[in-house]
Protein backbone atom coordinates (compact mmCIF):
# COMPACT_ATOMS: atom_id res chain seq x y z
CA UNK A 1 0.00 0.00 0.00
CA UNK A 2 1.40 3.40 -0.91
CA UNK A 3 1.75 6.14 1.64
CA UNK A 4 -0.82 8.19 -0.29
CA UNK A 5 -3.55 5.56 -0.14
CA UNK A 6 -2.79 4.84 3.50
CA UNK A 7 -3.42 8.46 4.29
CA UNK A 8 -6.72 8.59 2.40
CA UNK A 9 -7.80 5.39 4.14
CA UNK A 10 -7.16 7.03 7.47
CA UNK A 11 -9.14 10.00 6.29
CA UNK A 12 -12.14 7.83 5.38
CA UNK A 13 -11.97 6.04 8.72
CA UNK A 14 -12.09 9.44 10.37
CA UNK A 15 -15.32 10.30 8.54
CA UNK A 16 -16.84 6.95 9.38
CA UNK A 17 -16.03 7.48 13.07
CA UNK A 18 -17.55 10.95 12.98
CA UNK A 19 -20.76 9.48 11.58
CA UNK A 20 -20.94 6.95 14.36
CA UNK A 21 -21.04 9.78 16.87
CA UNK A 22 -24.35 11.21 18.08
CA UNK A 23 -24.26 14.19 15.72
CA UNK A 24 -24.36 12.24 12.48
CA UNK A 25 -26.96 9.83 13.87
CA UNK A 26 -29.11 12.73 15.04
CA UNK A 27 -29.30 14.33 11.58
CA UNK A 28 -30.83 11.26 9.96
CA UNK A 29 -33.14 10.60 12.87
CA UNK A 30 -34.48 14.15 12.98
CA UNK A 31 -35.17 14.14 9.26
CA UNK A 32 -37.04 10.86 9.52
CA UNK A 33 -39.05 12.10 12.48
CA UNK A 34 -39.87 15.34 10.65
CA UNK A 35 -41.12 13.45 7.63
CA UNK A 36 -43.11 11.01 9.76
CA UNK A 37 -44.78 13.85 11.69
CA UNK A 38 -45.70 15.58 8.44
CA UNK A 39 -47.37 12.39 7.25
CA UNK A 40 -49.18 11.77 10.54
CA UNK A 41 -50.34 15.37 10.56
CA UNK A 42 -51.76 14.89 7.06
CA UNK A 43 -53.39 11.63 8.09
CA UNK A 44 -55.09 13.24 11.04
CA UNK A 45 -56.31 16.29 9.12
CA UNK A 46 -57.60 14.10 6.27
CA UNK A 47 -59.59 11.89 8.63
CA UNK A 48 -60.93 14.92 10.51
CA UNK A 49 -62.13 16.66 7.35
CA UNK A 50 -63.66 13.44 6.04
CA UNK A 51 -65.57 12.97 9.31
CA UNK A 52 -66.88 16.53 9.03
CA UNK A 53 -67.92 15.95 5.40
CA UNK A 54 -69.92 12.88 6.39
CA UNK A 55 -71.45 14.71 9.34
CA UNK A 56 -73.55 16.89 7.04
CA UNK A 57 -75.45 13.96 5.53
CA UNK A 58 -75.45 11.64 8.46
CA UNK A 59 -78.88 10.20 9.38
CA UNK A 60 -80.12 12.02 12.51
CA UNK A 61 -80.61 8.73 14.35
CA UNK A 62 -77.08 7.70 13.45
CA UNK A 63 -75.37 9.49 16.31
CA UNK A 64 -77.56 7.69 18.83
CA UNK A 65 -77.10 4.29 17.24
CA UNK A 66 -73.37 4.67 16.81
CA UNK A 67 -71.24 2.33 18.97
CA UNK A 68 -69.13 3.86 21.73
CA UNK A 69 -65.42 4.56 21.22
CA UNK A 70 -64.64 1.66 23.57
CA UNK A 71 -65.97 -0.58 20.78
CA UNK A 72 -63.21 0.51 18.38
CA UNK A 73 -61.09 -2.52 17.50
CA UNK A 74 -57.94 -0.76 18.74
CA UNK A 75 -59.45 0.13 22.12
CA UNK A 76 -57.66 -2.73 23.96
CA UNK A 77 -54.28 -1.27 22.97
CA UNK A 78 -53.22 0.64 26.06
CA UNK A 79 -51.97 4.10 25.24
CA UNK A 80 -50.69 6.88 27.51
CA UNK A 81 -53.55 9.18 28.56
CA UNK A 82 -51.66 12.42 28.39
CA UNK A 83 -48.34 13.99 27.55
CA UNK A 84 -46.84 13.45 31.00
CA UNK A 85 -47.53 9.74 30.79
CA UNK A 86 -46.25 9.57 27.22
CA UNK A 87 -43.00 11.30 28.24
CA UNK A 88 -42.29 8.49 30.69
CA UNK A 89 -42.57 5.80 28.03
CA UNK A 90 -39.19 4.86 26.49
CA UNK A 91 -38.80 6.07 22.91
CA UNK A 92 -38.59 2.61 21.37
CA UNK A 93 -41.75 1.56 23.21
CA UNK A 94 -43.68 4.65 22.12
CA UNK A 95 -42.59 4.01 18.54
CA UNK A 96 -43.69 0.39 18.81
CA UNK A 97 -47.09 1.57 20.04
CA UNK A 98 -47.46 4.04 17.17
CA UNK A 99 -46.59 1.30 14.73
CA UNK A 100 -49.03 -1.19 16.25
CA UNK A 101 -51.80 1.43 16.13
CA UNK A 102 -51.14 2.27 12.49
CA UNK A 103 -50.77 -1.30 11.26
CA UNK A 104 -54.03 -2.24 13.05
CA UNK A 105 -55.72 0.02 10.51
CA UNK A 106 -54.47 -1.69 7.33
CA UNK A 107 -57.53 -3.93 6.94
CA UNK A 108 -60.22 -1.46 8.09
CA UNK A 109 -58.82 1.27 5.80
CA UNK A 110 -59.03 -1.20 2.93
CA UNK A 111 -62.65 -1.91 3.88
CA UNK A 112 -63.46 1.81 3.98
CA UNK A 113 -62.10 2.44 0.51
CA UNK A 114 -63.70 -0.64 -1.00
CA UNK A 115 -67.12 0.19 0.50
CA UNK A 116 -67.08 3.94 -0.16
CA UNK A 117 -68.28 3.70 -3.81
CA UNK A 118 -71.48 1.87 -2.80
CA UNK A 119 -72.47 4.05 0.16
CA UNK A 120 -75.79 5.81 -0.19
CA UNK A 121 -74.14 9.11 0.17
CA UNK A 122 -74.43 11.93 -2.38
CA UNK A 123 -70.68 12.47 -2.75
CA UNK A 124 -69.42 8.92 -2.52
CA UNK A 125 -66.93 9.43 -5.37
CA UNK A 126 -65.33 12.16 -3.34
CA UNK A 127 -65.41 10.04 -0.17
CA UNK A 128 -63.82 7.21 -2.13
CA UNK A 129 -60.89 9.33 -3.32
CA UNK A 130 -60.34 10.60 0.22
CA UNK A 131 -60.27 7.10 1.66
CA UNK A 132 -57.73 6.10 -1.02
CA UNK A 133 -55.64 9.05 0.06
CA UNK A 134 -55.88 7.89 3.67
CA UNK A 135 -54.67 4.46 2.63
CA UNK A 136 -51.74 5.77 0.64
CA UNK A 137 -50.72 8.13 3.41
CA UNK A 138 -50.91 5.40 5.98
CA UNK A 139 -48.84 3.11 3.76
CA UNK A 140 -46.12 5.75 3.38
CA UNK A 141 -46.12 6.49 7.09
CA UNK A 142 -45.77 2.77 7.79
CA UNK A 143 -42.66 2.62 5.63
CA UNK A 144 -41.27 5.62 7.49
CA UNK A 145 -41.94 3.96 10.85
CA UNK A 146 -40.04 0.87 9.73
CA UNK A 147 -37.02 3.06 9.03
CA UNK A 148 -37.43 4.73 12.42
CA UNK A 149 -37.49 1.36 14.16
CA UNK A 150 -34.13 0.68 12.49
CA UNK A 151 -32.72 3.91 13.92
CA UNK A 152 -34.27 3.93 17.36
CA UNK A 153 -34.25 0.19 17.94
CA UNK A 154 -36.91 -2.35 18.75
CA UNK A 155 -38.61 -2.24 22.10
CA UNK A 156 -38.40 -5.12 24.54
CA UNK A 157 -42.12 -4.55 25.06
CA UNK A 158 -42.95 -4.93 21.42
CA UNK A 159 -46.66 -4.57 20.67
CA UNK A 160 -48.63 -6.43 18.04
CA UNK A 161 -51.27 -4.85 15.85
CA UNK A 162 -54.84 -5.74 16.80
CA UNK A 163 -56.92 -7.89 14.45
CA UNK A 164 -59.96 -6.36 12.80
CA UNK A 165 -62.96 -8.68 12.81
CA UNK A 166 -65.57 -6.49 11.15
CA UNK A 167 -65.50 -8.04 7.71
CA UNK A 168 -68.24 -5.85 6.21
CA UNK A 169 -70.38 -2.86 6.99
CA UNK A 170 -73.75 -4.60 7.16
CA UNK A 171 -76.58 -4.84 4.67
CA UNK A 172 -79.08 -2.04 5.09
CA UNK A 173 -78.47 1.51 3.97
CA UNK A 174 -78.38 3.15 7.39
CA UNK A 175 -76.29 0.61 9.23
CA UNK A 176 -73.73 0.77 6.42
CA UNK A 177 -73.51 4.54 6.81
CA UNK A 178 -73.34 4.27 10.59
CA UNK A 179 -70.62 1.60 10.54
CA UNK A 180 -68.65 3.54 7.98
CA UNK A 181 -68.87 6.67 10.07
CA UNK A 182 -68.03 4.77 13.24
CA UNK A 183 -64.89 3.21 11.73
CA UNK A 184 -63.81 6.57 10.43
CA UNK A 185 -64.28 8.23 13.80
CA UNK A 186 -62.25 5.45 15.48
CA UNK A 187 -59.53 6.10 12.94
CA UNK A 188 -59.68 9.83 13.56
CA UNK A 189 -59.08 9.24 17.29
CA UNK A 190 -56.18 6.89 16.60
CA UNK A 191 -54.63 9.15 13.99
CA UNK A 192 -54.67 11.89 16.61
CA UNK A 193 -52.77 9.64 19.02
CA UNK A 194 -50.32 8.58 16.31
CA UNK A 195 -49.72 12.21 15.40
CA UNK A 196 -49.21 13.43 18.97
CA UNK A 197 -46.89 10.57 19.94
CA UNK A 198 -44.77 11.07 16.83
CA UNK A 199 -44.53 14.80 17.51
CA UNK A 200 -43.51 14.04 21.05
CA UNK A 201 -40.83 11.65 19.79
CA UNK A 202 -39.59 14.33 17.42
CA UNK A 203 -39.41 16.85 20.23
CA UNK A 204 -37.59 14.40 22.50
CA UNK A 205 -35.04 13.74 19.78
CA UNK A 206 -34.08 17.41 19.37
CA UNK A 207 -34.47 18.71 22.93
CA UNK A 208 -31.75 18.38 25.53
CA UNK A 209 -34.49 18.43 28.15
CA UNK A 210 -37.40 16.22 27.10
CA UNK A 211 -39.51 17.48 30.01
CA UNK A 212 -39.79 20.74 28.05
CA UNK A 213 -41.69 19.03 25.21
C1 LIG B 1 -46.31 8.13 -0.98
O1 LIG B 1 -45.04 7.78 -1.45
C2 LIG B 1 -44.94 7.74 -2.87
C3 LIG B 1 -43.56 7.22 -3.22
O2 LIG B 1 -42.58 7.86 -2.49
C4 LIG B 1 -45.21 9.15 -3.42
O3 LIG B 1 -45.15 9.13 -4.81
C5 LIG B 1 -46.60 9.60 -2.96
O4 LIG B 1 -46.83 10.94 -3.37
C6 LIG B 1 -46.72 9.51 -1.46
N1 LIG B 1 -48.09 9.79 -1.09
C7 LIG B 1 -48.43 10.55 -0.05
C8 LIG B 1 -49.90 10.75 0.16
O5 LIG B 1 -47.62 11.10 0.67
mmCIF file of C-alpha atoms and ligand atoms in Angstrom:
data_model
loop_
_atom_site.group_PDB
_atom_site.id
_atom_site.type_symbol
_atom_site.label_atom_id
_atom_site.label_comp_id
_atom_site.label_asym_id
_atom_site.label_seq_id
_atom_site.Cartn_x
_atom_site.Cartn_y
_atom_site.Cartn_z
ATOM 1 C CA UNK A 1 0.000 0.000 0.000
ATOM 2 C CA UNK A 2 1.403 3.404 -0.906
ATOM 3 C CA UNK A 3 1.755 6.142 1.636
ATOM 4 C CA UNK A 4 -0.825 8.191 -0.288
ATOM 5 C CA UNK A 5 -3.548 5.564 -0.145
ATOM 6 C CA UNK A 6 -2.789 4.839 3.495
ATOM 7 C CA UNK A 7 -3.423 8.465 4.290
ATOM 8 C CA UNK A 8 -6.720 8.586 2.404
ATOM 9 C CA UNK A 9 -7.800 5.385 4.137
ATOM 10 C CA UNK A 10 -7.163 7.035 7.472
ATOM 11 C CA UNK A 11 -9.141 10.002 6.295
ATOM 12 C CA UNK A 12 -12.136 7.828 5.375
ATOM 13 C CA UNK A 13 -11.970 6.036 8.717
ATOM 14 C CA UNK A 14 -12.093 9.443 10.371
ATOM 15 C CA UNK A 15 -15.317 10.303 8.538
ATOM 16 C CA UNK A 16 -16.842 6.952 9.383
ATOM 17 C CA UNK A 17 -16.033 7.481 13.073
ATOM 18 C CA UNK A 18 -17.555 10.949 12.984
ATOM 19 C CA UNK A 19 -20.765 9.483 11.584
ATOM 20 C CA UNK A 20 -20.944 6.951 14.364
ATOM 21 C CA UNK A 21 -21.036 9.781 16.874
ATOM 22 C CA UNK A 22 -24.348 11.210 18.079
ATOM 23 C CA UNK A 23 -24.264 14.195 15.723
ATOM 24 C CA UNK A 24 -24.363 12.239 12.480
ATOM 25 C CA UNK A 25 -26.961 9.832 13.872
ATOM 26 C CA UNK A 26 -29.108 12.733 15.040
ATOM 27 C CA UNK A 27 -29.298 14.330 11.584
ATOM 28 C CA UNK A 28 -30.827 11.256 9.961
ATOM 29 C CA UNK A 29 -33.135 10.601 12.869
ATOM 30 C CA UNK A 30 -34.477 14.149 12.979
ATOM 31 C CA UNK A 31 -35.167 14.144 9.261
ATOM 32 C CA UNK A 32 -37.041 10.860 9.523
ATOM 33 C CA UNK A 33 -39.055 12.098 12.479
ATOM 34 C CA UNK A 34 -39.867 15.342 10.649
ATOM 35 C CA UNK A 35 -41.123 13.449 7.626
ATOM 36 C CA UNK A 36 -43.109 11.013 9.764
ATOM 37 C CA UNK A 37 -44.778 13.846 11.690
ATOM 38 C CA UNK A 38 -45.699 15.578 8.444
ATOM 39 C CA UNK A 39 -47.372 12.390 7.249
ATOM 40 C CA UNK A 40 -49.178 11.768 10.537
ATOM 41 C CA UNK A 41 -50.336 15.371 10.556
ATOM 42 C CA UNK A 42 -51.760 14.888 7.061
ATOM 43 C CA UNK A 43 -53.389 11.629 8.086
ATOM 44 C CA UNK A 44 -55.093 13.239 11.037
ATOM 45 C CA UNK A 45 -56.307 16.291 9.124
ATOM 46 C CA UNK A 46 -57.601 14.100 6.270
ATOM 47 C CA UNK A 47 -59.593 11.895 8.632
ATOM 48 C CA UNK A 48 -60.933 14.923 10.506
ATOM 49 C CA UNK A 49 -62.129 16.660 7.354
ATOM 50 C CA UNK A 50 -63.663 13.444 6.043
ATOM 51 C CA UNK A 51 -65.573 12.974 9.314
ATOM 52 C CA UNK A 52 -66.883 16.533 9.025
ATOM 53 C CA UNK A 53 -67.920 15.952 5.403
ATOM 54 C CA UNK A 54 -69.919 12.877 6.391
ATOM 55 C CA UNK A 55 -71.451 14.715 9.340
ATOM 56 C CA UNK A 56 -73.550 16.887 7.042
ATOM 57 C CA UNK A 57 -75.450 13.959 5.535
ATOM 58 C CA UNK A 58 -75.452 11.638 8.463
ATOM 59 C CA UNK A 59 -78.877 10.204 9.378
ATOM 60 C CA UNK A 60 -80.125 12.024 12.512
ATOM 61 C CA UNK A 61 -80.607 8.734 14.354
ATOM 62 C CA UNK A 62 -77.082 7.696 13.453
ATOM 63 C CA UNK A 63 -75.371 9.485 16.309
ATOM 64 C CA UNK A 64 -77.564 7.694 18.832
ATOM 65 C CA UNK A 65 -77.096 4.294 17.240
ATOM 66 C CA UNK A 66 -73.368 4.668 16.813
ATOM 67 C CA UNK A 67 -71.241 2.326 18.968
ATOM 68 C CA UNK A 68 -69.131 3.857 21.729
ATOM 69 C CA UNK A 69 -65.419 4.557 21.217
ATOM 70 C CA UNK A 70 -64.637 1.661 23.575
ATOM 71 C CA UNK A 71 -65.974 -0.582 20.784
ATOM 72 C CA UNK A 72 -63.207 0.509 18.382
ATOM 73 C CA UNK A 73 -61.087 -2.524 17.501
ATOM 74 C CA UNK A 74 -57.943 -0.763 18.736
ATOM 75 C CA UNK A 75 -59.447 0.132 22.122
ATOM 76 C CA UNK A 76 -57.657 -2.731 23.955
ATOM 77 C CA UNK A 77 -54.280 -1.274 22.966
ATOM 78 C CA UNK A 78 -53.223 0.641 26.061
ATOM 79 C CA UNK A 79 -51.970 4.103 25.239
ATOM 80 C CA UNK A 80 -50.687 6.879 27.514
ATOM 81 C CA UNK A 81 -53.549 9.178 28.558
ATOM 82 C CA UNK A 82 -51.657 12.423 28.393
ATOM 83 C CA UNK A 83 -48.337 13.991 27.551
ATOM 84 C CA UNK A 84 -46.837 13.445 30.998
ATOM 85 C CA UNK A 85 -47.532 9.736 30.785
ATOM 86 C CA UNK A 86 -46.246 9.572 27.224
ATOM 87 C CA UNK A 87 -43.000 11.304 28.244
ATOM 88 C CA UNK A 88 -42.293 8.491 30.691
ATOM 89 C CA UNK A 89 -42.573 5.802 28.031
ATOM 90 C CA UNK A 90 -39.187 4.858 26.495
ATOM 91 C CA UNK A 91 -38.804 6.072 22.911
ATOM 92 C CA UNK A 92 -38.589 2.613 21.373
ATOM 93 C CA UNK A 93 -41.755 1.562 23.208
ATOM 94 C CA UNK A 94 -43.681 4.652 22.122
ATOM 95 C CA UNK A 95 -42.593 4.010 18.544
ATOM 96 C CA UNK A 96 -43.694 0.388 18.813
ATOM 97 C CA UNK A 97 -47.094 1.571 20.040
ATOM 98 C CA UNK A 98 -47.463 4.043 17.166
ATOM 99 C CA UNK A 99 -46.590 1.298 14.728
ATOM 100 C CA UNK A 100 -49.025 -1.189 16.249
ATOM 101 C CA UNK A 101 -51.798 1.427 16.127
ATOM 102 C CA UNK A 102 -51.140 2.272 12.490
ATOM 103 C CA UNK A 103 -50.774 -1.304 11.265
ATOM 104 C CA UNK A 104 -54.031 -2.242 13.048
ATOM 105 C CA UNK A 105 -55.720 0.019 10.505
ATOM 106 C CA UNK A 106 -54.469 -1.693 7.332
ATOM 107 C CA UNK A 107 -57.530 -3.929 6.938
ATOM 108 C CA UNK A 108 -60.216 -1.464 8.093
ATOM 109 C CA UNK A 109 -58.823 1.266 5.799
ATOM 110 C CA UNK A 110 -59.030 -1.197 2.932
ATOM 111 C CA UNK A 111 -62.649 -1.911 3.879
ATOM 112 C CA UNK A 112 -63.457 1.813 3.981
ATOM 113 C CA UNK A 113 -62.102 2.441 0.509
ATOM 114 C CA UNK A 114 -63.703 -0.645 -1.000
ATOM 115 C CA UNK A 115 -67.119 0.190 0.499
ATOM 116 C CA UNK A 116 -67.076 3.942 -0.157
ATOM 117 C CA UNK A 117 -68.281 3.701 -3.811
ATOM 118 C CA UNK A 118 -71.477 1.873 -2.799
ATOM 119 C CA UNK A 119 -72.466 4.051 0.158
ATOM 120 C CA UNK A 120 -75.794 5.806 -0.192
ATOM 121 C CA UNK A 121 -74.143 9.107 0.175
ATOM 122 C CA UNK A 122 -74.427 11.935 -2.378
ATOM 123 C CA UNK A 123 -70.678 12.474 -2.752
ATOM 124 C CA UNK A 124 -69.421 8.924 -2.520
ATOM 125 C CA UNK A 125 -66.932 9.432 -5.374
ATOM 126 C CA UNK A 126 -65.333 12.162 -3.344
ATOM 127 C CA UNK A 127 -65.409 10.041 -0.173
ATOM 128 C CA UNK A 128 -63.816 7.208 -2.125
ATOM 129 C CA UNK A 129 -60.892 9.326 -3.320
ATOM 130 C CA UNK A 130 -60.343 10.601 0.223
ATOM 131 C CA UNK A 131 -60.266 7.095 1.659
ATOM 132 C CA UNK A 132 -57.734 6.104 -1.022
ATOM 133 C CA UNK A 133 -55.638 9.054 0.064
ATOM 134 C CA UNK A 134 -55.877 7.892 3.674
ATOM 135 C CA UNK A 135 -54.670 4.461 2.627
ATOM 136 C CA UNK A 136 -51.744 5.775 0.639
ATOM 137 C CA UNK A 137 -50.716 8.128 3.413
ATOM 138 C CA UNK A 138 -50.910 5.399 5.977
ATOM 139 C CA UNK A 139 -48.843 3.111 3.756
ATOM 140 C CA UNK A 140 -46.122 5.753 3.383
ATOM 141 C CA UNK A 141 -46.115 6.486 7.089
ATOM 142 C CA UNK A 142 -45.770 2.765 7.788
ATOM 143 C CA UNK A 143 -42.662 2.619 5.632
ATOM 144 C CA UNK A 144 -41.265 5.622 7.492
ATOM 145 C CA UNK A 145 -41.945 3.963 10.848
ATOM 146 C CA UNK A 146 -40.041 0.867 9.734
ATOM 147 C CA UNK A 147 -37.023 3.055 9.033
ATOM 148 C CA UNK A 148 -37.426 4.730 12.418
ATOM 149 C CA UNK A 149 -37.490 1.357 14.159
ATOM 150 C CA UNK A 150 -34.127 0.681 12.494
ATOM 151 C CA UNK A 151 -32.725 3.908 13.920
ATOM 152 C CA UNK A 152 -34.269 3.930 17.364
ATOM 153 C CA UNK A 153 -34.247 0.186 17.935
ATOM 154 C CA UNK A 154 -36.914 -2.348 18.751
ATOM 155 C CA UNK A 155 -38.607 -2.241 22.102
ATOM 156 C CA UNK A 156 -38.398 -5.125 24.541
ATOM 157 C CA UNK A 157 -42.125 -4.554 25.060
ATOM 158 C CA UNK A 158 -42.950 -4.931 21.419
ATOM 159 C CA UNK A 159 -46.659 -4.572 20.667
ATOM 160 C CA UNK A 160 -48.627 -6.432 18.043
ATOM 161 C CA UNK A 161 -51.269 -4.854 15.848
ATOM 162 C CA UNK A 162 -54.841 -5.740 16.803
ATOM 163 C CA UNK A 163 -56.915 -7.891 14.452
ATOM 164 C CA UNK A 164 -59.957 -6.358 12.803
ATOM 165 C CA UNK A 165 -62.961 -8.677 12.810
ATOM 166 C CA UNK A 166 -65.569 -6.492 11.150
ATOM 167 C CA UNK A 167 -65.501 -8.042 7.709
ATOM 168 C CA UNK A 168 -68.237 -5.855 6.207
ATOM 169 C CA UNK A 169 -70.385 -2.857 6.991
ATOM 170 C CA UNK A 170 -73.746 -4.596 7.156
ATOM 171 C CA UNK A 171 -76.578 -4.844 4.675
ATOM 172 C CA UNK A 172 -79.081 -2.036 5.086
ATOM 173 C CA UNK A 173 -78.470 1.511 3.971
ATOM 174 C CA UNK A 174 -78.380 3.145 7.389
ATOM 175 C CA UNK A 175 -76.294 0.607 9.227
ATOM 176 C CA UNK A 176 -73.734 0.768 6.424
ATOM 177 C CA UNK A 177 -73.508 4.536 6.812
ATOM 178 C CA UNK A 178 -73.342 4.267 10.588
ATOM 179 C CA UNK A 179 -70.625 1.601 10.539
ATOM 180 C CA UNK A 180 -68.651 3.535 7.976
ATOM 181 C CA UNK A 181 -68.874 6.666 10.069
ATOM 182 C CA UNK A 182 -68.033 4.771 13.241
ATOM 183 C CA UNK A 183 -64.887 3.206 11.727
ATOM 184 C CA UNK A 184 -63.811 6.567 10.425
ATOM 185 C CA UNK A 185 -64.277 8.227 13.802
ATOM 186 C CA UNK A 186 -62.248 5.449 15.483
ATOM 187 C CA UNK A 187 -59.527 6.096 12.938
ATOM 188 C CA UNK A 188 -59.681 9.826 13.559
ATOM 189 C CA UNK A 189 -59.080 9.236 17.288
ATOM 190 C CA UNK A 190 -56.181 6.888 16.603
ATOM 191 C CA UNK A 191 -54.628 9.153 13.995
ATOM 192 C CA UNK A 192 -54.673 11.889 16.609
ATOM 193 C CA UNK A 193 -52.766 9.639 19.022
ATOM 194 C CA UNK A 194 -50.322 8.585 16.306
ATOM 195 C CA UNK A 195 -49.716 12.208 15.401
ATOM 196 C CA UNK A 196 -49.215 13.430 18.973
ATOM 197 C CA UNK A 197 -46.887 10.569 19.942
ATOM 198 C CA UNK A 198 -44.768 11.075 16.831
ATOM 199 C CA UNK A 199 -44.526 14.804 17.505
ATOM 200 C CA UNK A 200 -43.507 14.041 21.049
ATOM 201 C CA UNK A 201 -40.831 11.651 19.791
ATOM 202 C CA UNK A 202 -39.588 14.334 17.424
ATOM 203 C CA UNK A 203 -39.407 16.852 20.229
ATOM 204 C CA UNK A 204 -37.592 14.401 22.504
ATOM 205 C CA UNK A 205 -35.035 13.740 19.785
ATOM 206 C CA UNK A 206 -34.079 17.410 19.368
ATOM 207 C CA UNK A 207 -34.470 18.714 22.928
ATOM 208 C CA UNK A 208 -31.748 18.382 25.531
ATOM 209 C CA UNK A 209 -34.492 18.434 28.146
ATOM 210 C CA UNK A 210 -37.405 16.216 27.097
ATOM 211 C CA UNK A 211 -39.514 17.476 30.011
ATOM 212 C CA UNK A 212 -39.793 20.739 28.051
ATOM 213 C CA UNK A 213 -41.690 19.034 25.213
HETATM 214 C C1 LIG B 1 -46.314 8.126 -0.977
HETATM 215 O O1 LIG B 1 -45.043 7.777 -1.452
HETATM 216 C C2 LIG B 1 -44.942 7.736 -2.869
HETATM 217 C C3 LIG B 1 -43.564 7.221 -3.221
HETATM 218 O O2 LIG B 1 -42.577 7.861 -2.485
HETATM 219 C C4 LIG B 1 -45.212 9.149 -3.418
HETATM 220 O O3 LIG B 1 -45.150 9.131 -4.807
HETATM 221 C C5 LIG B 1 -46.598 9.602 -2.961
HETATM 222 O O4 LIG B 1 -46.832 10.938 -3.375
HETATM 223 C C6 LIG B 1 -46.721 9.513 -1.457
HETATM 224 N N1 LIG B 1 -48.093 9.792 -1.088
HETATM 225 C C7 LIG B 1 -48.435 10.553 -0.053
HETATM 226 C C8 LIG B 1 -49.896 10.745 0.163
HETATM 227 O O5 LIG B 1 -47.617 11.102 0.672
#
